[in-house]
Phi, psi and omega in degrees: 000136181288127183284346180234062186295342180255015177302133181087352178266149180244127180246129172260125182232125179265160176071040180251083183227003175206143186295332180273007183266163179296321180301319178296319179296317178296313180299320179298315181295316179294321178296319181295336180261010171099358181290144168282144187241140167234113187255142171249138175217159174214076185302329179303328177294312179297324181299333179277350184267161180302330182279343178074182183246149173273162172286121185296325180296323178289319179299313180296320178298321179294319177293321178299323178295325179297323182288339182061024181080001181276341184235153175275153181217124176225159181207163179213151174258116179223135173272108185286002171281339180290138191309314185255013185294323181297316177293322178297321177303309181293323178298313180297316181296317179294319178298324182287318189248341180090333177207159178229142181241331187225136173233122176242109178268090183261345185298155176198143171276127178245152178074184179077012177236194181185210180294154181307318181294340183263353183295142176235162176303324180294321178296315179295316179300321179299318178291314183294326178301317182274309190282333183242302184303310184294326178296313179295320181289323176294319179296318178298314180294322178295316182293000000 
């Protein structure tokens, strides 16, 4: 079995801003199989959460160590609640690598909600902008 089955493939992974997160685990696995990585993070969101944010330079260094120098690694900080951020993500990744093969939309807005009786249209819109709109727009731009 080939130890680097994704060598030459480029993976864009969103929501990679803390080592204990799912995005970091996905990025680690893809890096271990040889994929080049383009990561999106938005640490200010994690900093507002009870779990806090990791230092991005340390997170990126740890992922670079997983690649053992066999894979390229680039990253960007984008707030996917911003209207054109999803398209900007794909534009930056394509500009960096020339082609994209894998898109993993792992990002999510957490918190900022509450009991059903307390929900407002603004609260719902904040979640949908990040969790739904940006995912669909990134997928459209990727396709």
